[in-house]
Amino acid sequence: TKLLPQLSVAYVPSLAQQVPHANVSDNGANYRVKGYAPGRNAFMLNVGVNAVFSDSWSAGAFYTLETRSHSVDQSVNASVRYTF
């Protein structure tokens, strides 16, 4: 059995993000409504390991984290692979 670790760290800039908005008119009055801006830049972390049992079988487990201002996204994935 071979263990193959994986680690990656990244800074993710947002190059073309705009805050969503809408223009609304009511009885002659004009309003501009702004939406939620989750943050322009993010930090990402991926950590995982693959276990190779033979030429045909392997299994893995992975964790991903992405943070922005006012927002955190996390995920956990597992895999079992058979190659023929």
Tab-separated table of C-alpha atoms in Angstrom:
chain	number	residue	atom	x	y	z
A	1	THR	CA	0.000	0.000	0.000
A	2	LYS	CA	1.259	3.472	-0.965
A	3	LEU	CA	-0.063	6.678	0.586
A	4	LEU	CA	-0.017	9.718	-1.700
A	5	PRO	CA	-0.685	12.924	0.284
A	6	GLN	CA	-1.958	16.098	-1.375
A	7	LEU	CA	-1.827	19.691	-0.124
A	8	SER	CA	-2.509	22.909	-1.990
A	9	VAL	CA	-2.957	26.467	-0.765
A	10	ALA	CA	-4.162	29.258	-3.047
A	11	TYR	CA	-5.058	32.932	-3.075
A	12	VAL	CA	-7.955	33.523	-5.473
A	13	PRO	CA	-8.457	37.124	-6.630
A	14	SER	CA	-11.764	38.204	-8.115
A	15	LEU	CA	-11.021	40.130	-11.286
A	16	ALA	CA	-14.484	41.056	-12.554
A	17	GLN	CA	-16.942	40.829	-9.673
A	18	GLN	CA	-19.689	43.410	-9.420
A	19	VAL	CA	-22.237	43.830	-6.651
A	20	PRO	CA	-25.644	42.780	-8.034
A	21	HIS	CA	-28.147	45.621	-8.187
A	22	ALA	CA	-31.516	46.629	-9.600
A	23	ASN	CA	-33.165	49.949	-10.394
A	24	VAL	CA	-36.761	50.235	-9.149
A	25	SER	CA	-39.393	52.916	-9.807
A	26	ASP	CA	-42.482	53.396	-7.643
A	27	ASN	CA	-44.944	56.306	-7.999
A	28	GLY	CA	-42.348	58.473	-9.709
A	29	ALA	CA	-39.604	57.765	-7.165
A	30	ASN	CA	-36.473	55.926	-8.314
A	31	TYR	CA	-34.543	53.540	-6.075
A	32	ARG	CA	-31.367	51.521	-6.541
A	33	VAL	CA	-31.349	48.228	-4.644
A	34	LYS	CA	-27.981	46.536	-4.000
A	35	GLY	CA	-27.430	42.821	-3.490
A	36	TYR	CA	-24.945	40.898	-1.392
A	37	ALA	CA	-21.231	40.964	-2.276
A	38	PRO	CA	-19.550	37.854	-0.793
A	39	GLY	CA	-16.031	39.279	-0.969
A	40	ARG	CA	-13.548	39.949	-3.718
A	41	ASN	CA	-10.682	37.699	-2.698
A	42	ALA	CA	-10.578	34.156	-1.364
A	43	PHE	CA	-8.190	31.797	0.384
A	44	MET	CA	-8.421	28.117	-0.598
A	45	LEU	CA	-6.992	25.029	1.090
A	46	ASN	CA	-7.148	21.459	-0.272
A	47	VAL	CA	-5.901	18.547	1.841
A	48	GLY	CA	-6.213	14.870	1.006
A	49	VAL	CA	-4.664	11.464	0.728
A	50	ASN	CA	-4.913	8.638	-1.783
A	51	ALA	CA	-4.176	5.062	-0.720
A	52	VAL	CA	-3.077	2.848	-3.614
A	53	PHE	CA	-3.635	-0.827	-2.797
A	54	SER	CA	-2.763	-2.391	-6.167
A	55	ASP	CA	-2.624	-1.508	-9.856
A	56	SER	CA	-6.430	-1.721	-9.892
A	57	TRP	CA	-7.669	-0.480	-6.478
A	58	SER	CA	-7.267	2.859	-4.662
A	59	ALA	CA	-9.203	4.954	-2.165
A	60	GLY	CA	-8.999	8.593	-1.124
A	61	ALA	CA	-10.311	11.216	1.291
A	62	PHE	CA	-10.164	14.981	0.718
A	63	TYR	CA	-11.106	18.215	2.528
A	64	THR	CA	-11.562	21.617	0.830
A	65	LEU	CA	-11.912	25.021	2.532
A	66	GLU	CA	-12.642	28.349	0.823
A	67	THR	CA	-12.954	31.567	2.834
A	68	ARG	CA	-14.062	35.026	1.744
A	69	SER	CA	-15.290	37.955	3.785
A	70	HIS	CA	-18.686	36.959	5.227
A	71	SER	CA	-18.515	33.491	3.610
A	72	VAL	CA	-16.973	30.068	4.305
A	73	ASP	CA	-17.378	27.018	2.056
A	74	GLN	CA	-16.238	23.568	3.205
A	75	SER	CA	-16.503	20.138	1.613
A	76	VAL	CA	-15.380	16.594	2.374
A	77	ASN	CA	-15.075	13.960	-0.363
A	78	ALA	CA	-14.235	10.268	-0.318
A	79	SER	CA	-13.535	7.955	-3.243
A	80	VAL	CA	-12.969	4.317	-4.060
A	81	ARG	CA	-11.529	3.527	-7.510
A	82	TYR	CA	-11.218	0.358	-9.532
A	83	THR	CA	-9.318	0.532	-12.822
A	84	PHE	CA	-9.627	-2.190	-15.448
